[in-house]
Amino acid sequence: MQQGDTKDGPSLAGLSNEDALQVIGHLTDLADDEARPKLADHALALADELEGRGLAADQSALLDYFRANAWACKYHQRLASHEALWEFEQPELRQQVLLLRRAAYGDGFQLLPPLRRCQILTNLGNQLDTLGRFIEARACWNSALAIDPDFWMARANRARALMFYANSLYDPGHQCVFAHHAHRDLTQAVELITRSPHLGDPRLKNTFMVSAAEIARHFDLAAISDRYRPDTGGLGRSEAERRYRRWCLANVLFLNPLNDVEQAQIAATDVLNLPNFTLPIDEPPVVLGMFNELKQSFASARWLLWEGVSRDSVHFSDRGVTLANTLDYPSYGLNVEKVRIAFRMAYSIFDKIAYFLDFYLGLGIKGNRIYFRTLWREKEQGPLRERISSSRNWPLRGLYWLSKDLFEEGMKDSTDPDARALAELRNHLEHKYVKVHEDLLPIRNDFDPFRDTLAYMVSRPHLERRTLRLLQLARSALIYLSLAMHQEERKRRNEDEERLSAPMSFGTWKDDWKR
């Protein structure tokens, strides 16, 4: 024990902030490598002590990264029980997500070296994926690779997670495409390890090679590569439609799992539907109609946002609508209203998903109490409903954790800046008063004769960005819903293997009928 150290481990006495950070980082690595959760606890205590000194922005971001690593050690210890893997509540993972988000979205993130930024985003993706939010996880790995395309840890984790996603799909064709992408990422990661072993733990090379070989065993990759044509299909009949569909592809807004791996024409349709499901002979397939409404609401909200952000002409319906000039540069007109409506429509999808799940899972919630926020528990502070907590349903767990981002105070405060105010904005749009400005100017002093003290004020770019983010979350939720149902149907078929059933197919509603 060196001077200043304690019986529990190293001390920070006499160390500079930089040296103290190095000590904490070393402790968290050692705690995980040697499976010593008490050492992780000591590292967390030291982190609290160091934070009390006051740190620069980049030092705070790095400290949160080290804290997340300490919580990872504690999580790995709890996983000694296999049952813990399937628990919906994961307090150690929650802490990691909170800390990694704070590091990734704080002021100090851009001041960190590229390697640290890649590590933070990759670890955040790993934790979100474990919680069932595999779509948002992929965005984190993509962001890491945008910083450094050679950061093979992000590439390999993206590939392995893609196969878990593939195993949740009900479409064999989509599974083949995912396998193709995953195998390519894994083989590239193996090549990059040889060139840049310092970007991660090179001992993982064999693990990645085994994973790639496993994919090659189960899929005819050569045949998939020969048959797969990502530019098949089309983007529409007019240039306006083509611009719209390219925008949807670029922002990952198609209800199509392929849009998570492609921005090509093949992904430019909303092919997501419900999986095959079994019903008692006297029960109508009402879930089909429910899902139809969810999809149509999403598609219409998406189009309204596109029109709101892409049109800059005055609509004739706005002519002659006399409005007072309040001298604070407000933004009015049909295009702004379309964005508002898109936001409200997108937000309403979550409560409708709750209504769907209440019926499908037989939760028996009273009709006026079915909300996405309250679906999961009988009482607000009570335990999760047993029907949910015992499901071992990964996409359903993703839906649960998505609901936390929207409604749980601690999680809402940690998410990215555009999503942080979603619930507050929705409350004001529905029930109060939102004033949209072309841009928000900083308030120079408390006295401003034109400042609207009653309004929730938001700039037009922020409103558009938040609506886009909300639509992306709604898309994720609809995919999780469909795949959670697929997982549940698999379970039901395994439990009822001897029950007789007769297949029944439904056609599709033709586009020409949508009038």
Coordinates of C-alpha atoms in Angstrom, one line a residue:
M1 CA 0.0 0.0 0.0
Q2 CA 1.4 3.4 -1.0
Q3 CA 1.3 6.5 1.0
G4 CA -2.2 8.0 1.1
D5 CA -3.8 4.7 0.2
T6 CA -6.5 3.2 2.4
K7 CA -7.3 -0.4 3.4
D8 CA -10.1 -0.4 0.7
G9 CA -7.7 0.6 -2.0
P10 CA -5.9 3.7 -3.5
S11 CA -6.6 7.2 -2.3
L12 CA -6.7 10.4 -4.3
A13 CA -4.9 12.4 -1.6
G14 CA -2.3 14.6 -3.1
L15 CA -3.1 13.7 -6.7
S16 CA -4.0 16.1 -9.5
N17 CA -7.3 15.7 -11.3
E18 CA -5.6 14.1 -14.3
D19 CA -3.7 11.6 -12.1
A20 CA -6.8 10.9 -10.0
L21 CA -8.7 10.1 -13.2
Q22 CA -6.0 7.6 -14.2
V23 CA -6.2 5.9 -10.8
I24 CA -10.0 5.6 -11.1
G25 CA -9.8 4.3 -14.7
H26 CA -7.2 1.7 -13.6
L27 CA -9.4 0.6 -10.7
T28 CA -12.5 0.0 -12.8
D29 CA -10.5 -2.0 -15.3
L30 CA -8.9 -4.1 -12.6
A31 CA -12.3 -4.6 -10.9
D32 CA -13.8 -6.0 -14.0
D33 CA -10.8 -8.1 -15.1
E34 CA -10.5 -9.7 -11.6
A35 CA -14.3 -9.8 -10.9
R36 CA -14.0 -7.7 -7.7
P37 CA -17.2 -5.7 -7.2
K38 CA -15.9 -4.2 -3.9
L39 CA -13.1 -2.6 -5.9
A40 CA -15.7 -1.2 -8.3
D41 CA -17.6 0.3 -5.3
H42 CA -14.3 1.9 -4.1
A43 CA -13.8 3.3 -7.6
L44 CA -17.3 4.8 -7.5
A45 CA -16.6 6.4 -4.1
L46 CA -13.4 7.9 -5.4
A47 CA -15.3 9.2 -8.5
D48 CA -17.8 11.0 -6.2
E49 CA -14.9 12.5 -4.3
L50 CA -13.2 13.7 -7.4
E51 CA -16.4 15.2 -8.8
G52 CA -16.6 17.3 -5.7
R53 CA -13.4 19.1 -6.6
G54 CA -15.0 20.6 -9.8
L55 CA -13.8 19.3 -13.1
A56 CA -13.4 20.5 -16.6
A57 CA -16.0 19.4 -19.1
D58 CA -13.8 16.7 -20.8
Q59 CA -12.7 15.4 -17.4
S60 CA -16.4 15.0 -16.3
A61 CA -17.2 13.1 -19.5
L62 CA -14.2 10.8 -18.9
L63 CA -15.2 10.3 -15.2
D64 CA -18.7 9.2 -16.3
Y65 CA -17.2 6.7 -18.7
F66 CA -15.1 5.2 -15.9
R67 CA -18.2 5.2 -13.6
A68 CA -20.1 3.3 -16.2
N69 CA -17.3 0.7 -16.4
A70 CA -17.5 0.2 -12.6
W71 CA -21.2 -0.4 -12.9
A72 CA -20.5 -2.9 -15.7
C73 CA -18.3 -4.9 -13.2
K74 CA -21.2 -5.0 -10.8
Y75 CA -23.6 -6.1 -13.5
H76 CA -21.3 -8.9 -14.6
Q77 CA -21.2 -10.2 -11.1
R78 CA -25.0 -10.3 -10.9
L79 CA -25.1 -12.3 -14.1
A80 CA -23.7 -15.3 -12.2
S81 CA -27.4 -16.1 -11.9
H82 CA -28.8 -16.9 -15.4
E83 CA -32.2 -15.8 -14.3
A84 CA -30.9 -12.2 -13.8
L85 CA -30.2 -12.0 -17.6
W86 CA -33.9 -12.0 -18.4
E87 CA -35.1 -9.6 -15.7
F88 CA -36.8 -6.5 -17.1
E89 CA -35.4 -4.3 -14.3
Q90 CA -31.6 -4.0 -14.7
P91 CA -30.4 -1.3 -12.2
E92 CA -26.7 -1.7 -13.2
L93 CA -27.5 -1.3 -16.9
R94 CA -29.7 1.7 -16.1
Q95 CA -26.8 3.4 -14.4
Q96 CA -24.5 2.6 -17.3
V97 CA -27.0 4.1 -19.8
L98 CA -27.4 7.2 -17.7
L99 CA -23.7 7.8 -17.3
L100 CA -22.7 7.0 -20.9
R101 CA -25.4 9.3 -22.2
R102 CA -24.3 12.0 -19.9
A103 CA -20.8 11.5 -21.3
A104 CA -21.9 11.3 -24.9
Y105 CA -24.3 14.3 -24.9
G106 CA -22.4 16.6 -22.5
D107 CA -20.2 19.6 -23.4
G108 CA -17.0 17.6 -22.8
F109 CA -17.6 14.8 -25.4
Q110 CA -16.2 16.6 -28.4
L111 CA -13.1 17.5 -26.3
L112 CA -12.2 13.9 -25.8
P113 CA -9.8 12.0 -28.1
P114 CA -11.5 10.0 -30.9
L115 CA -10.7 6.7 -29.2
R116 CA -12.5 7.6 -26.0
R117 CA -15.5 9.0 -27.9
C118 CA -15.7 5.7 -29.8
Q119 CA -15.5 3.7 -26.6
I120 CA -18.3 5.7 -25.0
L121 CA -20.7 5.3 -27.9
T122 CA -19.8 1.7 -28.4
N123 CA -20.5 0.9 -24.7
L124 CA -23.7 2.8 -24.8
G125 CA -24.8 0.8 -27.8
N126 CA -23.9 -2.4 -26.0
Q127 CA -26.1 -1.6 -23.0
L128 CA -29.1 -0.4 -25.1
D129 CA -28.9 -3.6 -27.1
T130 CA -28.9 -5.7 -23.9
L131 CA -32.0 -3.9 -22.8
G132 CA -33.8 -4.8 -26.0
R133 CA -33.4 -1.4 -27.7
F134 CA -31.4 -2.8 -30.6
I135 CA -32.5 -0.2 -33.1
E136 CA -31.2 2.7 -31.0
A137 CA -28.1 0.6 -30.2
R138 CA -27.2 0.4 -33.9
A139 CA -27.3 4.2 -34.2
C140 CA -24.7 4.4 -31.4
W141 CA -22.4 2.0 -33.2
N142 CA -22.9 3.8 -36.4
S143 CA -21.9 7.1 -34.7
A144 CA -18.8 5.5 -33.3
L145 CA -17.8 4.3 -36.8
A146 CA -18.5 7.7 -38.2
I147 CA -15.8 9.0 -35.9
D148 CA -13.3 6.2 -36.7
P149 CA -14.3 3.6 -39.4
D150 CA -11.4 1.4 -38.1
F151 CA -12.9 1.1 -34.6
W152 CA -13.5 -2.6 -34.9
M153 CA -15.1 -3.0 -31.5
A154 CA -18.1 -1.0 -32.7
R155 CA -18.2 -2.9 -36.0
A156 CA -18.0 -6.4 -34.3
N157 CA -20.6 -5.5 -31.7
R158 CA -22.9 -4.1 -34.4
A159 CA -22.6 -7.4 -36.3
R160 CA -23.2 -9.7 -33.4
A161 CA -26.2 -7.7 -32.3
L162 CA -27.6 -7.7 -35.8
M163 CA -27.8 -11.5 -35.6
F164 CA -29.9 -11.3 -32.4
Y165 CA -32.1 -8.8 -34.3
A166 CA -32.3 -11.3 -37.2
N167 CA -33.3 -14.1 -34.9
S168 CA -36.2 -12.0 -33.7
L169 CA -37.5 -11.4 -37.3
Y170 CA -40.4 -13.4 -38.8
D171 CA -39.3 -12.8 -42.4
P172 CA -36.6 -15.3 -43.7
G173 CA -35.6 -13.0 -46.5
H174 CA -34.8 -10.2 -44.1
Q175 CA -32.9 -12.7 -41.9
C176 CA -30.7 -13.5 -44.9
V177 CA -29.9 -9.9 -45.6
F178 CA -29.1 -9.3 -41.9
A179 CA -26.8 -12.3 -42.0
H180 CA -25.0 -11.0 -45.1
H181 CA -24.4 -7.6 -43.4
A182 CA -23.3 -9.2 -40.1
H183 CA -20.8 -11.6 -41.7
R184 CA -19.3 -8.7 -43.6
D185 CA -18.9 -6.6 -40.5
L186 CA -17.3 -9.5 -38.5
T187 CA -14.8 -10.3 -41.2
Q188 CA -13.9 -6.7 -41.6
A189 CA -13.5 -6.5 -37.8
V190 CA -11.1 -9.5 -37.8
E191 CA -9.0 -7.8 -40.5
L192 CA -8.9 -4.5 -38.6
I193 CA -7.8 -6.2 -35.4
T194 CA -4.6 -7.3 -37.2
R195 CA -4.0 -3.7 -38.4
S196 CA -5.1 -1.9 -35.2
P197 CA -5.0 -4.2 -32.2
H198 CA -4.8 -1.2 -29.8
L199 CA -8.4 -0.2 -30.5
G200 CA -9.8 -2.9 -28.3
D201 CA -9.0 -6.3 -26.7
P202 CA -7.3 -8.2 -29.5
R203 CA -8.0 -11.5 -27.7
L204 CA -11.6 -11.1 -29.0
K205 CA -10.4 -11.9 -32.5
N206 CA -11.1 -15.6 -32.1
T207 CA -14.6 -14.9 -30.7
F208 CA -15.4 -12.8 -33.8
M209 CA -14.0 -15.5 -36.1
V210 CA -16.2 -18.1 -34.5
S211 CA -19.3 -15.9 -34.8
A212 CA -18.5 -15.3 -38.5
A213 CA -18.1 -19.1 -39.1
E214 CA -21.4 -19.7 -37.3
I215 CA -23.2 -17.4 -39.7
A216 CA -21.5 -19.0 -42.7
R217 CA -22.7 -22.4 -41.4
H218 CA -26.3 -21.4 -41.2
F219 CA -26.7 -19.2 -44.3
D220 CA -25.6 -19.7 -47.9
L221 CA -23.8 -16.3 -48.0
A222 CA -22.7 -16.8 -51.6
A223 CA -26.3 -17.4 -52.8
I224 CA -27.5 -14.4 -50.7
S225 CA -24.9 -12.2 -52.3
D226 CA -25.9 -13.4 -55.8
R227 CA -29.6 -12.9 -55.3
Y228 CA -29.7 -9.8 -53.2
R229 CA -30.5 -6.7 -55.2
P230 CA -30.8 -3.7 -52.8
D231 CA -31.8 -1.4 -55.7
T232 CA -34.8 -3.4 -56.7
G233 CA -38.2 -1.8 -56.2
G234 CA -38.5 1.9 -56.8
L235 CA -38.7 5.3 -55.2
G236 CA -42.0 6.4 -56.8
R237 CA -43.5 7.8 -59.9
S238 CA -42.8 11.5 -59.5
E239 CA -39.7 13.5 -58.5
A240 CA -41.6 14.8 -55.4
E241 CA -42.3 11.2 -54.2
R242 CA -38.7 10.2 -54.9
R243 CA -37.4 13.1 -52.8
Y244 CA -39.8 12.1 -50.0
R245 CA -38.7 8.5 -50.0
R246 CA -35.0 9.4 -50.1
W247 CA -35.6 11.6 -47.0
C248 CA -37.4 8.7 -45.2
L249 CA -34.5 6.3 -46.0
A250 CA -31.9 8.8 -44.9
N251 CA -33.6 9.4 -41.6
V252 CA -34.5 5.6 -41.1
L253 CA -38.2 6.2 -41.0
F254 CA -39.6 3.3 -43.0
L255 CA -41.4 0.6 -41.1
N256 CA -39.1 -1.9 -42.6
P257 CA -36.2 -3.7 -40.7
L258 CA -34.1 -3.4 -43.9
N259 CA -34.0 0.4 -43.4
D260 CA -31.8 -0.3 -40.3
V261 CA -29.1 -1.8 -42.6
E262 CA -29.8 -0.1 -45.9
Q263 CA -30.7 3.3 -47.4
A264 CA -31.4 1.6 -50.7
Q265 CA -34.6 1.3 -52.7
I266 CA -35.4 -2.2 -51.3
A267 CA -36.0 -0.6 -47.9
A268 CA -38.2 2.2 -49.2
T269 CA -41.6 0.6 -48.3
D270 CA -43.5 0.0 -45.1
V271 CA -43.6 -3.8 -45.2
L272 CA -43.6 -4.4 -41.5
N273 CA -46.7 -6.3 -40.4
L274 CA -47.8 -8.6 -37.7
P275 CA -46.3 -12.1 -37.6
N276 CA -48.4 -15.3 -38.1
F277 CA -50.6 -15.7 -35.0
T278 CA -53.1 -18.2 -33.6
L279 CA -56.5 -17.4 -32.2
P280 CA -59.4 -19.4 -30.8
I281 CA -61.9 -20.2 -33.6
D282 CA -64.5 -17.8 -32.1
E283 CA -62.2 -14.8 -31.7
P284 CA -62.0 -12.3 -34.6
P285 CA -58.5 -11.1 -35.7
V286 CA -59.0 -7.6 -34.3
V287 CA -55.3 -7.1 -33.8
L288 CA -54.9 -6.8 -37.6
G289 CA -57.1 -3.7 -37.6
M290 CA -55.4 -2.3 -34.6
F291 CA -52.0 -2.6 -36.3
N292 CA -53.4 -1.1 -39.5
E293 CA -54.3 2.0 -37.6
L294 CA -50.9 2.3 -36.0
K295 CA -49.1 2.0 -39.3
Q296 CA -51.4 4.5 -41.1
S297 CA -51.1 7.0 -38.2
F298 CA -47.3 6.7 -38.4
A299 CA -47.1 7.0 -42.2
S300 CA -49.4 10.0 -42.2
A301 CA -47.5 11.8 -39.4
R302 CA -44.3 11.1 -41.3
W303 CA -45.7 12.7 -44.4
L304 CA -47.0 15.7 -42.5
L305 CA -43.5 16.3 -41.1
W306 CA -42.0 16.0 -44.5
E307 CA -44.4 18.6 -45.9
G308 CA -43.9 20.9 -43.0
V309 CA -40.1 20.9 -43.3
S310 CA -39.8 20.8 -47.1
R311 CA -42.4 23.4 -48.2
D312 CA -41.5 27.1 -48.0
S313 CA -44.5 28.6 -49.9
V314 CA -47.6 30.2 -48.3
H315 CA -50.6 27.9 -48.6
F316 CA -53.8 29.6 -49.9
S317 CA -55.6 28.5 -46.7
D318 CA -53.4 31.0 -44.8
R319 CA -54.3 34.0 -46.9
G320 CA -56.7 36.4 -45.2
V321 CA -56.1 34.8 -41.7
T322 CA -55.4 38.0 -39.8
L323 CA -52.8 37.6 -37.0
A324 CA -51.3 40.2 -34.8
N325 CA -47.5 41.0 -35.1
T326 CA -46.2 40.4 -31.5
L327 CA -42.7 41.6 -32.6
D328 CA -40.9 38.4 -31.3
Y329 CA -40.5 36.7 -34.7
P330 CA -43.1 33.9 -34.3
S331 CA -43.6 31.3 -37.0
Y332 CA -47.2 30.7 -38.3
G333 CA -48.8 29.0 -41.2
L334 CA -50.0 25.6 -42.4
N335 CA -46.4 24.2 -42.7
V336 CA -45.7 24.8 -39.0
E337 CA -49.1 23.4 -38.1
K338 CA -48.3 20.2 -40.0
V339 CA -45.2 19.7 -37.9
R340 CA -47.3 20.3 -34.7
I341 CA -49.8 17.7 -35.9
A342 CA -47.1 15.3 -36.9
F343 CA -45.7 15.5 -33.3
R344 CA -49.1 14.9 -31.7
M345 CA -49.9 12.0 -34.0
A346 CA -46.6 10.4 -33.4
Y347 CA -46.9 10.8 -29.6
S348 CA -50.4 9.2 -29.7
I349 CA -49.0 6.0 -31.1
F350 CA -47.4 5.0 -27.8
D351 CA -50.7 4.9 -25.9
K352 CA -52.3 3.0 -28.8
I353 CA -49.5 0.5 -28.5
A354 CA -50.4 0.1 -24.8
Y355 CA -54.0 -0.5 -25.8
F356 CA -52.8 -3.2 -28.3
L357 CA -50.6 -4.9 -25.6
D358 CA -53.3 -4.8 -23.0
F359 CA -55.6 -6.8 -25.3
Y360 CA -53.0 -9.1 -26.8
L361 CA -51.4 -10.1 -23.5
G362 CA -54.7 -10.2 -21.6
L363 CA -53.5 -7.7 -18.9
G364 CA -57.1 -6.7 -18.1
I365 CA -56.4 -3.0 -17.5
K366 CA -59.5 -0.8 -17.3
G367 CA -60.0 1.1 -20.5
N368 CA -59.5 4.6 -19.1
R369 CA -56.2 3.6 -17.5
I370 CA -54.4 2.2 -20.5
Y371 CA -51.4 4.3 -21.2
F372 CA -47.8 3.6 -22.4
R373 CA -46.5 5.1 -19.1
T374 CA -48.7 2.9 -16.8
L375 CA -49.0 -0.3 -18.8
W376 CA -46.2 -2.1 -17.1
R377 CA -47.3 -2.0 -13.5
E378 CA -50.5 -2.4 -11.6
K379 CA -49.5 0.5 -9.3
E380 CA -47.2 3.3 -10.1
Q381 CA -44.5 2.4 -7.6
G382 CA -45.3 -1.3 -7.6
P383 CA -43.6 -4.3 -9.2
L384 CA -43.9 -5.1 -12.9
R385 CA -46.9 -7.1 -13.9
E386 CA -45.9 -10.8 -13.7
R387 CA -47.2 -11.4 -17.2
I388 CA -44.6 -9.0 -18.5
S389 CA -41.7 -9.6 -16.1
S390 CA -41.8 -13.4 -16.7
S391 CA -42.1 -13.2 -20.5
R392 CA -38.4 -13.5 -21.4
N393 CA -39.3 -11.4 -24.4
W394 CA -36.4 -9.3 -25.6
P395 CA -38.3 -6.9 -27.9
L396 CA -40.9 -6.4 -25.2
R397 CA -38.2 -5.4 -22.8
G398 CA -37.0 -2.9 -25.4
L399 CA -40.5 -1.4 -25.4
Y400 CA -40.4 -1.2 -21.6
W401 CA -37.1 0.7 -21.6
L402 CA -38.3 3.0 -24.4
S403 CA -41.2 3.9 -22.2
K404 CA -38.7 4.9 -19.5
D405 CA -37.1 7.4 -21.9
L406 CA -40.4 9.1 -22.4
F407 CA -41.9 9.0 -18.9
E408 CA -39.4 8.2 -16.2
E409 CA -37.9 11.4 -14.8
G410 CA -34.3 10.1 -14.3
M411 CA -34.2 8.6 -17.8
K412 CA -35.8 11.6 -19.6
D413 CA -33.2 13.9 -18.1
S414 CA -30.3 11.8 -19.5
T415 CA -31.4 11.4 -23.1
D416 CA -30.2 13.4 -26.0
P417 CA -31.0 17.1 -26.1
D418 CA -33.7 16.8 -28.8
A419 CA -35.6 14.1 -27.0
R420 CA -35.2 15.4 -23.5
A421 CA -38.2 17.8 -23.7
L422 CA -40.6 15.5 -25.6
A423 CA -43.1 14.9 -22.8
E424 CA -43.1 18.6 -21.8
L425 CA -43.6 19.7 -25.4
R426 CA -46.4 17.3 -25.9
N427 CA -48.2 18.4 -22.8
H428 CA -48.1 22.0 -23.9
L429 CA -49.1 21.2 -27.5
E430 CA -52.1 19.2 -26.3
H431 CA -53.3 21.3 -23.3
K432 CA -51.5 24.6 -23.1
Y433 CA -49.7 27.1 -25.4
V434 CA -46.7 26.6 -27.6
K435 CA -45.2 29.5 -29.5
V436 CA -42.9 28.5 -32.4
H437 CA -40.3 31.1 -33.4
E438 CA -38.2 31.2 -36.6
D439 CA -35.3 31.3 -34.2
L440 CA -35.0 31.9 -30.5
L441 CA -32.8 34.8 -29.6
P442 CA -31.0 34.8 -26.2
I443 CA -32.8 36.9 -23.5
R444 CA -30.4 39.7 -22.6
N445 CA -32.1 40.8 -19.4
D446 CA -35.2 40.0 -17.3
F447 CA -37.1 43.0 -18.7
D448 CA -38.2 42.3 -22.3
P449 CA -41.5 44.0 -23.2
F450 CA -42.1 41.5 -26.0
R451 CA -41.2 38.3 -24.1
D452 CA -44.2 35.9 -24.0
T453 CA -44.2 34.7 -20.4
L454 CA -47.2 32.4 -20.9
A455 CA -45.9 30.4 -23.8
Y456 CA -43.7 27.3 -24.0
M457 CA -41.2 28.7 -26.6
V458 CA -39.4 26.6 -29.1
S459 CA -37.6 27.5 -32.3
R460 CA -38.8 26.0 -35.6
P461 CA -35.6 24.0 -36.2
H462 CA -35.9 22.5 -32.7
L463 CA -39.6 21.6 -33.2
E464 CA -38.8 19.9 -36.5
R465 CA -35.8 18.0 -34.9
R466 CA -37.8 16.9 -31.9
T467 CA -40.7 15.7 -34.1
L468 CA -38.2 13.7 -36.3
R469 CA -36.7 12.1 -33.2
L470 CA -40.2 11.3 -31.9
L471 CA -41.1 9.6 -35.2
Q472 CA -37.9 7.6 -35.0
L473 CA -38.8 6.4 -31.5
A474 CA -42.4 5.6 -32.7
R475 CA -40.9 3.5 -35.6
S476 CA -38.7 1.6 -33.1
A477 CA -41.7 1.0 -30.9
L478 CA -43.8 -0.4 -33.8
I479 CA -41.0 -2.8 -34.8
Y480 CA -40.5 -3.9 -31.2
L481 CA -44.2 -4.5 -30.9
S482 CA -44.4 -6.7 -34.0
L483 CA -41.3 -8.7 -33.0
A484 CA -42.5 -9.0 -29.4
M485 CA -45.7 -10.5 -30.7
H486 CA -43.6 -12.9 -32.9
Q487 CA -41.6 -14.0 -29.8
E488 CA -44.9 -14.5 -27.8
E489 CA -46.4 -16.5 -30.7
R490 CA -43.3 -18.8 -30.7
K491 CA -43.8 -19.4 -27.0
R492 CA -47.5 -20.1 -27.4
R493 CA -46.9 -22.6 -30.2
N494 CA -44.3 -24.5 -28.1
E495 CA -46.7 -24.7 -25.3
D496 CA -49.6 -25.8 -27.5
E497 CA -47.9 -28.2 -29.8
E498 CA -50.8 -30.8 -29.7
R499 CA -53.6 -28.3 -30.4
L500 CA -55.1 -28.5 -33.9
S501 CA -55.1 -25.3 -36.0
A502 CA -56.2 -24.4 -39.5
P503 CA -54.3 -21.7 -41.5
M504 CA -56.2 -18.6 -42.8
S505 CA -54.6 -15.9 -44.9
F506 CA -55.6 -12.3 -45.4
G507 CA -55.0 -10.2 -48.5
T508 CA -53.7 -6.7 -48.4
W509 CA -55.6 -3.4 -48.8
K510 CA -54.9 -2.1 -52.2
D511 CA -53.3 1.4 -52.6
D512 CA -56.0 2.5 -55.0
W513 CA -58.6 1.9 -52.2
K514 CA -56.9 4.4 -49.9
R515 CA -59.0 7.4 -50.7

